[in-house]
CSV table of C-alpha atoms and ligand atoms in Angstrom, one decimal:
chain,number,residue,atom,x,y,z
P,1,UNK,CA,111.0,117.4,77.5
P,2,UNK,CA,113.2,114.4,77.5
P,3,UNK,CA,113.9,113.0,80.9
P,4,UNK,CA,116.5,110.5,79.6
P,5,UNK,CA,119.8,112.2,79.1
P,6,UNK,CA,121.1,109.3,77.1
P,7,UNK,CA,118.4,109.2,74.5
P,8,UNK,CA,117.6,112.7,73.3
P,9,UNK,CA,115.8,112.7,70.0
P,10,UNK,CA,116.9,115.8,68.1
P,11,UNK,CA,115.3,115.3,64.7
P,12,UNK,CA,111.7,115.6,63.7
P,13,UNK,CA,112.0,113.1,60.8
P,14,UNK,CA,110.4,110.1,62.5
P,15,UNK,CA,107.8,108.9,60.0
P,16,UNK,CA,104.6,107.2,61.2
P,17,UNK,CA,103.1,107.2,57.7
P,18,UNK,CA,105.1,104.5,55.9
P,19,UNK,CA,102.0,103.1,54.1
P,20,UNK,CA,104.0,100.4,52.5
P,21,UNK,CA,104.6,99.0,55.9
P,22,UNK,CA,101.1,99.4,57.3
P,23,UNK,CA,100.8,95.7,57.9
P,24,UNK,CA,103.5,96.1,60.5
P,25,UNK,CA,101.2,98.2,62.6
P,26,UNK,CA,99.2,95.1,63.6
P,27,UNK,CA,100.4,92.7,66.3
P,28,UNK,CA,99.3,89.8,64.2
P,29,UNK,CA,101.8,90.5,61.5
P,30,UNK,CA,104.7,89.9,63.8
P,31,UNK,CA,103.0,86.9,65.5
P,32,UNK,CA,102.4,85.2,62.1
P,33,UNK,CA,106.0,85.9,61.0
P,34,UNK,CA,107.3,84.2,64.1
P,35,UNK,CA,105.0,81.2,63.8
P,36,UNK,CA,106.3,80.6,60.3
P,37,UNK,CA,109.8,80.7,61.6
P,38,UNK,CA,109.0,78.1,64.3
P,39,UNK,CA,107.3,75.9,61.7
P,40,UNK,CA,110.4,76.2,59.4
P,41,UNK,CA,112.7,75.2,62.2
P,42,UNK,CA,110.6,72.2,63.1
P,43,UNK,CA,110.5,71.0,59.5
P,44,UNK,CA,114.3,71.4,59.1
P,45,UNK,CA,114.7,69.3,62.3
P,46,UNK,CA,116.7,72.0,64.0
P,47,UNK,CA,114.5,71.9,67.1
P,48,UNK,CA,112.4,69.2,68.8
P,49,UNK,CA,114.9,67.7,71.1
P,50,UNK,CA,112.6,64.9,72.3
P,51,UNK,CA,109.8,66.2,74.4
P,52,UNK,CA,111.9,68.7,76.3
P,53,UNK,CA,110.1,71.8,77.4
P,54,UNK,CA,111.4,74.7,79.5
P,55,UNK,CA,109.9,75.0,83.0
P,56,UNK,CA,112.0,78.1,83.7
P,57,UNK,CA,113.0,80.8,81.2
P,58,UNK,CA,115.6,83.5,82.0
P,59,UNK,CA,116.2,86.2,79.4
P,60,UNK,CA,119.4,88.2,79.9
P,61,UNK,CA,119.8,91.5,78.1
P,62,UNK,CA,123.0,93.4,77.7
P,63,UNK,CA,121.6,96.9,76.8
P,64,UNK,CA,123.7,98.1,73.8
P,65,UNK,CA,125.9,95.0,73.9
P,66,UNK,CA,127.0,94.9,70.3
P,67,UNK,CA,129.1,92.1,68.8
P,68,UNK,CA,132.3,94.1,68.9
P,69,UNK,CA,131.5,94.8,72.6
P,70,UNK,CA,131.4,91.1,73.3
P,71,UNK,CA,134.8,90.6,71.5
P,72,UNK,CA,136.4,93.5,73.4
P,73,UNK,CA,134.9,92.5,76.8
P,74,UNK,CA,136.1,88.9,76.5
P,75,UNK,CA,139.6,90.2,75.6
P,76,UNK,CA,139.6,92.5,78.6
P,77,UNK,CA,138.4,89.6,80.8
P,78,UNK,CA,141.4,87.5,79.7
P,79,UNK,CA,143.8,90.4,80.1
P,80,UNK,CA,142.7,91.0,83.6
P,81,UNK,CA,143.7,87.4,84.2
P,82,UNK,CA,147.2,88.2,82.8
P,83,UNK,CA,146.6,86.3,79.5
P,84,UNK,CA,146.7,87.6,76.0
P,85,UNK,CA,142.9,87.8,76.2
P,86,UNK,CA,141.5,87.1,72.8
P,87,UNK,CA,141.1,83.4,73.6
P,88,UNK,CA,139.0,84.1,76.8
P,89,UNK,CA,135.2,83.5,76.8
P,90,UNK,CA,132.4,85.3,78.4
P,91,UNK,CA,130.2,82.8,80.4
P,92,UNK,CA,127.5,82.5,77.8
P,93,UNK,CA,129.8,82.2,74.8
P,94,UNK,CA,129.9,78.5,75.3
P,95,UNK,CA,126.2,78.1,75.0
P,96,UNK,CA,125.4,75.5,72.3
P,97,UNK,CA,123.3,77.8,70.0
P,98,UNK,CA,124.1,81.3,68.7
P,99,UNK,CA,122.0,83.3,66.3
P,100,UNK,CA,121.6,86.9,65.1
P,101,UNK,CA,118.6,89.2,65.6
P,102,UNK,CA,117.6,92.1,63.3
P,103,UNK,CA,116.9,95.1,65.5
P,104,UNK,CA,115.2,97.7,63.3
P,105,UNK,CA,111.8,99.0,64.5
P,106,UNK,CA,108.7,99.8,62.5
P,107,UNK,CA,109.6,103.5,61.9
P,108,UNK,CA,113.3,103.4,62.6
P,109,UNK,CA,116.3,101.9,60.8
P,110,UNK,CA,118.3,102.1,64.1
P,111,UNK,CA,116.5,101.1,67.2
P,112,UNK,CA,116.1,102.4,70.8
P,113,UNK,CA,115.6,100.3,73.9
P,114,UNK,CA,111.8,100.9,74.0
P,115,UNK,CA,110.8,99.5,70.6
P,116,UNK,CA,113.2,96.7,71.0
P,117,UNK,CA,111.9,95.8,74.5
P,118,UNK,CA,108.5,95.5,72.9
P,119,UNK,CA,110.0,93.2,70.3
P,120,UNK,CA,112.0,90.9,72.5
P,121,UNK,CA,109.5,90.8,75.4
P,122,UNK,CA,106.1,91.1,73.7
P,123,UNK,CA,106.9,89.7,70.2
P,124,UNK,CA,105.8,92.7,68.3
P,125,UNK,CA,107.9,95.4,66.5
P,126,UNK,CA,106.7,98.9,67.1
P,127,UNK,CA,107.7,102.6,66.9
P,128,UNK,CA,110.8,104.1,68.4
P,129,UNK,CA,110.2,105.3,72.0
P,130,UNK,CA,107.0,103.3,72.6
P,131,UNK,CA,106.6,100.3,74.9
P,132,UNK,CA,104.0,97.6,75.1
P,133,UNK,CA,101.9,99.0,72.3
P,134,UNK,CA,101.9,98.2,68.6
P,135,UNK,CA,102.9,100.6,65.8
P,136,UNK,CA,99.4,102.0,65.5
P,137,UNK,CA,100.6,104.3,68.3
P,138,UNK,CA,102.9,107.2,67.3
P,139,UNK,CA,105.4,108.2,69.9
P,140,UNK,CA,103.9,110.5,72.5
P,141,UNK,CA,100.3,109.9,71.3
P,142,UNK,CA,98.6,109.4,74.7
P,143,UNK,CA,95.0,109.0,73.3
P,144,UNK,CA,96.1,106.4,70.8
P,145,UNK,CA,97.9,104.4,73.6
P,146,UNK,CA,94.8,104.6,75.8
P,147,UNK,CA,93.0,102.3,73.4
P,148,UNK,CA,93.7,98.8,74.9
P,149,UNK,CA,93.4,97.3,71.4
P,150,UNK,CA,96.9,98.7,70.8
P,151,UNK,CA,98.3,97.0,73.9
P,152,UNK,CA,100.6,93.9,73.5
P,153,UNK,CA,101.2,91.4,76.3
P,154,UNK,CA,104.6,90.5,77.5
P,155,UNK,CA,106.0,87.0,78.0
P,156,UNK,CA,105.9,87.9,81.7
P,157,UNK,CA,102.1,88.0,81.5
P,158,UNK,CA,102.1,84.8,79.5
P,159,UNK,CA,104.0,83.1,82.3
P,160,UNK,CA,101.7,84.4,85.0
P,161,UNK,CA,98.6,83.3,83.0
P,162,UNK,CA,100.0,79.8,83.1
P,163,UNK,CA,100.4,79.8,86.9
P,164,UNK,CA,104.2,80.5,86.8
P,165,UNK,CA,105.9,83.4,88.5
P,166,UNK,CA,107.6,86.3,86.9
P,167,UNK,CA,110.2,88.9,87.8
P,168,UNK,CA,112.5,91.6,86.6
P,169,UNK,CA,116.1,92.6,87.5
P,170,UNK,CA,118.0,95.5,86.1
P,171,UNK,CA,120.9,97.9,86.9
P,172,UNK,CA,118.9,100.8,85.5
P,173,UNK,CA,115.8,102.3,87.0
P,174,UNK,CA,113.1,99.6,87.1
P,175,UNK,CA,111.0,102.0,85.1
P,176,UNK,CA,113.6,102.4,82.3
P,177,UNK,CA,112.7,101.3,78.8
P,178,UNK,CA,114.0,97.7,78.8
P,179,UNK,CA,112.4,96.4,82.0
P,180,UNK,CA,109.3,98.4,81.3
P,181,UNK,CA,108.8,96.2,78.2
P,182,UNK,CA,107.8,93.4,80.7
P,183,UNK,CA,104.9,95.3,82.1
P,184,UNK,CA,104.1,98.7,80.7
P,185,UNK,CA,101.9,100.1,77.9
P,186,UNK,CA,103.1,103.6,77.1
P,187,UNK,CA,103.3,105.9,74.2
P,188,UNK,CA,106.6,107.5,75.4
P,189,UNK,CA,109.4,105.7,77.3
P,190,UNK,CA,110.1,109.0,79.1
P,191,UNK,CA,106.9,108.9,81.1
P,192,UNK,CA,108.5,107.1,84.1
P,193,UNK,CA,106.7,109.2,86.7
P,194,UNK,CA,103.5,111.4,86.6
P,195,UNK,CA,105.5,114.6,86.3
P,196,UNK,CA,106.9,113.4,82.9
P,197,UNK,CA,103.4,112.8,81.6
P,198,UNK,CA,102.3,116.2,82.8
P,199,UNK,CA,105.3,117.9,81.2
P,200,UNK,CA,104.2,116.5,77.9
P,201,UNK,CA,100.8,118.1,78.5
P,202,UNK,CA,99.0,114.8,79.0
P,203,UNK,CA,96.7,113.6,81.8
P,204,UNK,CA,98.2,110.8,84.0
P,205,UNK,CA,94.7,109.6,84.5
P,206,UNK,CA,94.4,108.8,80.8
P,207,UNK,CA,98.1,107.7,80.4
P,208,UNK,CA,99.4,106.4,83.7
P,209,UNK,CA,103.1,106.7,84.2
P,210,UNK,CA,105.4,103.6,84.1
P,211,UNK,CA,106.1,103.5,87.9
P,212,UNK,CA,102.3,103.6,88.6
P,213,UNK,CA,101.7,100.8,86.1
P,214,UNK,CA,104.4,98.6,87.7
P,215,UNK,CA,102.7,98.9,91.1
P,216,UNK,CA,99.1,99.0,90.2
P,217,UNK,CA,98.6,97.3,86.8
P,218,UNK,CA,98.8,93.7,85.6
P,219,UNK,CA,101.2,92.1,85.1
P,220,UNK,CA,103.7,94.3,87.1
P,221,UNK,CA,101.5,94.1,90.3
P,222,UNK,CA,101.9,90.3,90.2
P,223,UNK,CA,105.7,90.2,89.7
P,224,UNK,CA,107.2,88.3,92.6
P,225,UNK,CA,110.6,90.0,92.2
P,226,UNK,CA,111.4,93.6,91.2
P,227,UNK,CA,115.1,94.6,91.7
P,228,UNK,CA,117.0,97.6,90.3
P,229,UNK,CA,117.2,101.3,90.7
P,230,UNK,CA,114.8,104.2,90.4
P,231,UNK,CA,113.3,105.1,93.8
P,232,UNK,CA,112.8,108.7,92.6
P,233,UNK,CA,110.0,107.7,90.1
P,234,UNK,CA,108.0,106.1,93.0
P,235,UNK,CA,108.1,108.9,95.7
P,236,UNK,CA,106.8,112.4,96.0
P,237,UNK,CA,109.1,115.4,95.1
P,238,UNK,CA,108.9,116.6,98.7
P,239,UNK,CA,110.2,113.3,100.0
P,240,UNK,CA,113.8,112.4,100.5
P,241,UNK,CA,114.8,108.7,100.0
P,242,UNK,CA,117.0,106.5,102.2
P,243,UNK,CA,120.2,107.8,100.6
P,244,UNK,CA,119.2,111.4,100.5
P,245,UNK,CA,117.8,111.9,97.0
P,246,UNK,CA,114.5,113.6,96.3
P,247,UNK,CA,111.5,112.0,94.6
P,248,UNK,CA,110.0,113.2,91.4
P,249,UNK,CA,106.2,112.6,91.7
P,250,UNK,CA,103.8,115.5,91.9
P,251,UNK,CA,100.7,113.4,92.7
P,252,UNK,CA,101.7,113.0,96.3
P,253,UNK,CA,101.8,109.3,96.0
P,254,UNK,CA,104.4,107.1,97.6
P,255,UNK,CA,104.3,104.0,95.3
P,256,UNK,CA,106.8,102.1,97.5
P,257,UNK,CA,104.3,102.3,100.3
P,258,UNK,CA,101.4,101.6,98.0
P,259,UNK,CA,103.2,98.5,96.8
P,260,UNK,CA,103.5,97.3,100.4
P,261,UNK,CA,99.8,98.1,101.1
P,262,UNK,CA,98.8,96.1,98.1
P,263,UNK,CA,100.6,93.1,99.4
P,264,UNK,CA,99.1,93.5,102.9
P,265,UNK,CA,95.6,93.7,101.3
P,266,UNK,CA,96.3,90.5,99.5
P,267,UNK,CA,97.5,88.9,102.7
P,268,UNK,CA,100.9,87.8,101.2
P,269,UNK,CA,104.4,88.2,102.6
P,270,UNK,CA,106.6,90.9,101.2
P,271,UNK,CA,109.7,92.9,101.8
P,272,UNK,CA,111.0,96.2,100.5
P,273,UNK,CA,114.8,96.6,100.3
P,274,UNK,CA,117.1,99.4,99.5
P,275,UNK,CA,120.7,98.2,100.2
P,276,UNK,CA,123.0,95.3,99.6
P,277,UNK,CA,123.1,94.1,103.2
P,278,UNK,CA,119.3,93.7,103.2
P,279,UNK,CA,119.5,91.8,99.9
P,280,UNK,CA,122.0,89.4,101.2
P,281,UNK,CA,120.0,88.9,104.4
P,282,UNK,CA,116.7,88.3,102.6
P,283,UNK,CA,118.1,85.1,101.0
P,284,UNK,CA,117.7,83.5,104.4
P,285,UNK,CA,114.0,84.0,104.6
P,286,UNK,CA,112.5,85.0,101.2
P,287,UNK,CA,109.1,86.6,101.3
P,288,UNK,CA,106.6,85.9,98.5
P,289,UNK,CA,107.0,89.4,97.0
P,290,UNK,CA,110.3,91.3,96.8
P,291,UNK,CA,110.8,94.9,95.8
P,292,UNK,CA,114.4,96.2,95.9
P,293,UNK,CA,115.2,99.7,94.8
P,294,UNK,CA,118.9,100.4,95.4
P,295,UNK,CA,119.4,103.9,94.0
P,296,UNK,CA,117.3,107.0,93.4
P,297,UNK,CA,118.1,106.7,89.7
P,298,UNK,CA,120.2,104.1,87.9
P,299,UNK,CA,122.4,101.8,90.0
P,300,UNK,CA,126.0,102.8,90.1
P,301,UNK,CA,128.5,101.5,87.6
P,302,UNK,CA,130.2,98.4,89.0
P,303,UNK,CA,133.6,100.1,88.8
P,304,UNK,CA,132.5,102.9,91.0
P,305,UNK,CA,129.9,101.2,93.2
P,306,UNK,CA,129.8,101.5,96.9
P,307,UNK,CA,130.0,97.8,97.8
P,308,UNK,CA,128.2,98.4,101.1
P,309,UNK,CA,125.0,99.7,99.5
P,310,UNK,CA,125.2,98.4,96.0
P,311,UNK,CA,124.6,94.7,95.1
P,312,UNK,CA,126.2,93.3,92.0
P,313,UNK,CA,124.0,92.1,89.1
P,314,UNK,CA,125.1,88.5,89.9
P,315,UNK,CA,123.8,88.9,93.5
P,316,UNK,CA,120.5,90.4,92.3
P,317,UNK,CA,120.1,87.5,89.8
P,318,UNK,CA,120.8,84.9,92.4
P,319,UNK,CA,118.2,86.3,94.8
P,320,UNK,CA,115.6,86.5,92.0
P,321,UNK,CA,116.2,82.9,90.9
P,322,UNK,CA,116.1,81.6,94.4
P,323,UNK,CA,112.8,83.4,95.0
P,324,UNK,CA,111.1,82.4,91.7
P,325,UNK,CA,112.3,78.8,91.9
P,326,UNK,CA,109.9,78.1,94.7
P,327,UNK,CA,107.1,77.9,92.1
P,328,UNK,CA,107.0,74.2,90.9
P,329,UNK,CA,105.3,75.2,87.6
P,330,UNK,CA,108.3,77.4,86.8
P,331,UNK,CA,109.0,81.1,86.1
P,332,UNK,CA,110.0,83.8,83.7
P,333,UNK,CA,112.8,86.2,84.7
P,334,UNK,CA,114.2,89.2,82.8
P,335,UNK,CA,117.7,90.3,83.8
P,336,UNK,CA,119.2,93.4,82.3
P,337,UNK,CA,122.8,94.7,82.4
P,338,UNK,CA,121.5,98.1,81.5
P,339,UNK,CA,124.5,100.4,81.8
P,340,UNK,CA,126.6,99.0,79.0
P,341,UNK,CA,124.5,101.3,76.9
P,342,UNK,CA,125.1,104.4,79.1
P,343,UNK,CA,128.8,103.9,79.2
P,344,UNK,CA,128.9,103.6,75.4
P,345,UNK,CA,126.8,106.8,75.0
P,346,UNK,CA,129.5,108.6,77.1
P,347,UNK,CA,132.3,107.0,75.0
P,348,UNK,CA,133.6,105.5,78.3
P,349,UNK,CA,134.6,102.2,76.9
P,350,UNK,CA,136.3,100.8,80.0
P,351,UNK,CA,133.0,101.0,81.9
P,352,UNK,CA,131.0,99.5,79.0
P,353,UNK,CA,133.3,96.5,78.9
P,354,UNK,CA,133.3,96.1,82.7
P,355,UNK,CA,129.5,96.2,82.8
P,356,UNK,CA,129.5,93.5,80.0
P,357,UNK,CA,131.7,91.3,82.2
P,358,UNK,CA,129.3,91.9,85.1
P,359,UNK,CA,126.5,90.6,83.0
P,360,UNK,CA,128.6,87.6,82.1
P,361,UNK,CA,129.1,86.9,85.8
P,362,UNK,CA,125.3,87.1,86.4
P,363,UNK,CA,124.7,84.6,83.6
P,364,UNK,CA,127.3,82.3,85.1
P,365,UNK,CA,125.5,82.4,88.5
P,366,UNK,CA,122.3,81.5,86.7
P,367,UNK,CA,123.8,78.5,85.0
P,368,UNK,CA,125.0,77.3,88.4
P,369,UNK,CA,121.6,77.6,89.9
P,370,UNK,CA,119.5,76.3,87.0
P,371,UNK,CA,119.6,72.9,85.3
P,372,UNK,CA,120.1,72.7,81.5
P,373,UNK,CA,117.4,70.0,81.6
P,374,UNK,CA,114.5,72.3,82.5
P,375,UNK,CA,115.7,75.9,82.3
P,376,UNK,CA,116.1,77.8,79.0
P,377,UNK,CA,118.6,80.7,79.3
P,378,UNK,CA,118.9,83.2,76.5
P,379,UNK,CA,121.4,86.1,76.4
P,380,UNK,CA,121.0,88.9,73.9
P,381,UNK,CA,121.2,92.6,73.3
P,382,UNK,CA,118.6,95.1,72.2
P,383,UNK,CA,120.7,97.1,69.7
P,384,UNK,CA,124.3,97.8,68.9
P,385,UNK,CA,126.5,100.8,69.4
P,386,UNK,CA,129.1,102.4,67.2
P,387,UNK,CA,132.2,101.3,69.0
P,388,UNK,CA,134.7,99.9,66.5
P,389,UNK,CA,137.5,97.4,67.2
P,390,UNK,CA,140.1,98.3,64.6
P,391,UNK,CA,143.7,98.1,63.5
P,392,UNK,CA,146.3,95.4,63.2
P,393,UNK,CA,147.5,95.1,66.7
P,394,UNK,CA,149.6,92.1,67.8
P,395,UNK,CA,148.1,89.2,69.8
P,396,UNK,CA,147.7,90.3,73.4
P,397,UNK,CA,147.8,94.0,72.7
P,398,UNK,CA,146.2,96.1,75.4
P,399,UNK,CA,142.5,96.1,74.4
P,400,UNK,CA,142.1,99.6,76.1
P,401,UNK,CA,145.3,100.9,74.5
P,402,UNK,CA,146.5,102.2,71.2
P,403,UNK,CA,146.8,100.3,68.0
P,404,UNK,CA,150.3,99.1,67.0
P,405,UNK,CA,150.3,101.4,64.0
P,406,UNK,CA,149.9,105.2,63.9
P,407,UNK,CA,147.6,107.0,61.4
P,408,UNK,CA,149.0,108.4,58.1
P,409,UNK,CA,149.4,111.6,60.1
P,410,UNK,CA,151.9,109.9,62.4
P,411,UNK,CA,149.6,110.2,65.4
P,412,UNK,CA,148.5,107.1,67.4
P,413,UNK,CA,144.9,105.8,67.2
P,414,UNK,CA,143.1,103.6,69.7
P,415,UNK,CA,142.1,100.0,69.1
P,416,UNK,CA,138.6,100.9,70.5
P,417,UNK,CA,137.1,104.1,69.2
P,418,UNK,CA,133.7,105.4,68.3
P,419,UNK,CA,132.1,106.7,65.1
P,420,UNK,CA,130.5,109.5,67.1
P,421,UNK,CA,129.9,111.0,70.5
P,422,UNK,CA,131.3,113.3,73.2
P,423,UNK,CA,134.9,112.0,72.6
P,424,UNK,CA,135.3,114.0,69.4
P,425,UNK,CA,138.4,116.3,69.7
P,426,UNK,CA,138.7,119.3,67.4
P,427,UNK,CA,141.8,119.2,65.4
P,428,UNK,CA,144.7,121.3,66.6
P,429,UNK,CA,146.8,123.5,64.2
P,430,UNK,CA,149.1,120.6,63.9
P,431,UNK,CA,146.3,118.2,62.9
P,432,UNK,CA,144.6,115.4,64.8
P,433,UNK,CA,144.8,115.5,68.6
P,434,UNK,CA,146.8,112.7,70.3
P,435,UNK,CA,144.4,111.4,72.9
P,436,UNK,CA,147.2,109.6,74.7
P,437,UNK,CA,148.3,113.0,75.9
P,438,UNK,CA,145.0,113.5,77.8
P,439,UNK,CA,145.7,114.1,81.5
P,440,UNK,CA,143.3,111.3,82.6
P,441,UNK,CA,144.3,108.9,79.8
P,442,UNK,CA,143.8,105.3,81.0
P,443,UNK,CA,141.4,106.3,83.8
P,444,UNK,CA,138.0,104.6,83.9
P,445,UNK,CA,136.3,107.9,83.1
P,446,UNK,CA,138.7,108.7,80.2
P,447,UNK,CA,136.6,109.4,77.1
P,448,UNK,CA,137.5,107.4,74.0
P,449,UNK,CA,138.0,109.3,70.7
P,450,UNK,CA,135.0,109.8,68.3
P,451,UNK,CA,134.8,110.8,64.7
P,452,UNK,CA,131.7,113.0,64.8
P,453,UNK,CA,130.9,115.5,67.6
P,454,UNK,CA,127.7,114.5,69.4
P,455,UNK,CA,126.7,115.1,73.0
P,456,UNK,CA,125.8,111.4,73.2
P,457,UNK,CA,127.2,108.6,71.1
P,458,UNK,CA,124.4,106.9,69.1
P,459,UNK,CA,123.1,103.4,68.8
P,460,UNK,CA,124.2,101.2,65.9
P,461,UNK,CA,122.0,99.4,63.4
P,462,UNK,CA,123.9,96.1,63.4
P,463,UNK,CA,122.3,92.8,64.2
P,464,UNK,CA,122.8,91.5,67.7
P,465,UNK,CA,123.9,88.1,68.9
P,466,UNK,CA,121.5,85.7,70.7
P,467,UNK,CA,123.0,82.9,72.8
P,468,UNK,CA,120.8,80.0,74.0
P,469,UNK,CA,121.2,77.0,76.4
P,470,UNK,CA,118.5,74.6,77.7
P,471,UNK,CA,115.3,73.1,76.2
P,472,UNK,CA,114.7,73.9,72.5
P,473,UNK,CA,117.9,76.0,72.4
P,474,UNK,CA,118.3,75.2,68.7
P,475,UNK,CA,115.3,77.4,67.8
P,476,UNK,CA,117.6,80.4,68.3
P,477,UNK,CA,120.0,79.5,65.5
P,478,UNK,CA,119.9,81.5,62.3
P,479,UNK,CA,119.1,85.1,61.6
P,480,UNK,CA,115.6,86.4,62.4
P,481,UNK,CA,113.5,89.3,63.6
P,482,UNK,CA,114.1,90.3,67.2
P,483,UNK,CA,110.4,90.0,67.8
P,484,UNK,CA,110.7,86.2,67.3
P,485,UNK,CA,112.6,85.9,70.5
P,486,UNK,CA,109.8,85.8,73.1
P,487,UNK,CA,107.8,83.6,70.8
P,488,UNK,CA,110.6,81.1,70.6
P,489,UNK,CA,110.9,81.3,74.4
P,490,UNK,CA,107.1,80.8,74.7
P,491,UNK,CA,107.2,77.9,72.3
P,492,UNK,CA,109.9,76.2,74.4
P,493,UNK,CA,108.1,77.0,77.7
P,494,UNK,CA,104.6,76.1,76.4
P,495,UNK,CA,103.1,79.5,77.4
P,496,UNK,CA,101.5,82.3,75.5
P,497,UNK,CA,99.4,82.5,72.4
P,498,UNK,CA,101.6,80.7,69.8
P,499,UNK,CA,102.4,77.1,69.0
P,500,UNK,CA,103.9,75.1,71.9
P,501,UNK,CA,106.6,72.5,72.1
P,502,UNK,CA,104.2,70.4,74.2
P,503,UNK,CA,102.0,70.0,71.2
P,504,UNK,CA,104.8,68.0,69.8
P,505,UNK,CA,105.3,65.9,72.9
P,506,UNK,CA,105.4,62.2,72.3
P,507,UNK,CA,104.1,61.6,75.8
E,1,LIG,ZN1,121.0,103.8,74.5
């Protein structure tokens, strides 16, 4: 049973027996590959800006934020400002270094958010659908994942081990695949609460669910900041949350209460929040530990959000940075704009672009709060989508509108359309359907056209962009494995198991 409507896997062709790639099953393979890349960069002089090291590291992720998504979102941003649009820039597009990351996973040409989270947060490529474990664990193999030798640590854990603080921010459930990469070890991304583990006929005692791991296991239980959605994964199925939604858990646990009890037992200050007003107020007097769960499931799309209850990603990011900045040694923060992906899956392009612009605003807030001298900020994506940006439209043409030309059939086509997804329209007796005749054409929930009928649009296999600003930013130039990203970050911050920039200090 798949609890994630956006990522149903229909086929049974996933192969875990690619013997030619058996080396990729080990964590060391990926680590060594990254170390070679760091060495190459130092030799070519593309890094090593004096003795600069990063005290703070913020990794921003636009889930499913493909390169065409960036181009379309920046055009929309400019057009909202009554300009032609193409010349506009998202906040991070002026960062000094840009690179490209290869997103394939060990058993998959086209990635999902679980194996990629393991790559860009733990430095190891793994199998589709698995998080925080190496590729020796096939998806769904609970016993294999129970062997801690298969577990891989995240850069969040590396930061904590160095005495820095760590936190996560997302617009999805905090137990969703991307943020889970920062703290969970799990053979199936869908095991967000205990009922999901049981539904797959496994014992949650052997394979604890993701919410449980966040509250009770290292490093999640030491995160100073946890902000996002997903209350339902933390509370019992006979409990109704603050906004009237039911929980999912069948073990009777209330993990929100248990998180608070844990902080009481450690004699540290803490606060649990569930709405925007509480978030804005907490900035006045930040506790040591902060847990904010603003929705039962994912947070609302920005275009539809209730501004009274729903903070923006920029507001969440600001609170997280203010909280974590109190540690003089520094911090690691992961921030995800997680619903770009969901909107693409639904072929709802206006929402996907708006969520991208919201991520841009959050990055902008971070650049205002953090100095380029001591804070490394990296913005990337986990995988692409199959939205295409096509035609020969004139400069300033409505990015959400039709192309200047019509198809050879005389019917208009859209500048932004999808290779597949729910937006497929069957041909009429006259031929291709003119989507501009849809009743809700132009509405935020209007569904863009797609070439192949699929309940959910798929991810794309393209490379994703990586933007970097701050100490050692030049490491991120070039084209490399996605699993190099946390090792480059760790090099710059002098944390984790790899080589460190500090080893090259002249001081
Ligand atoms: Zn997706």
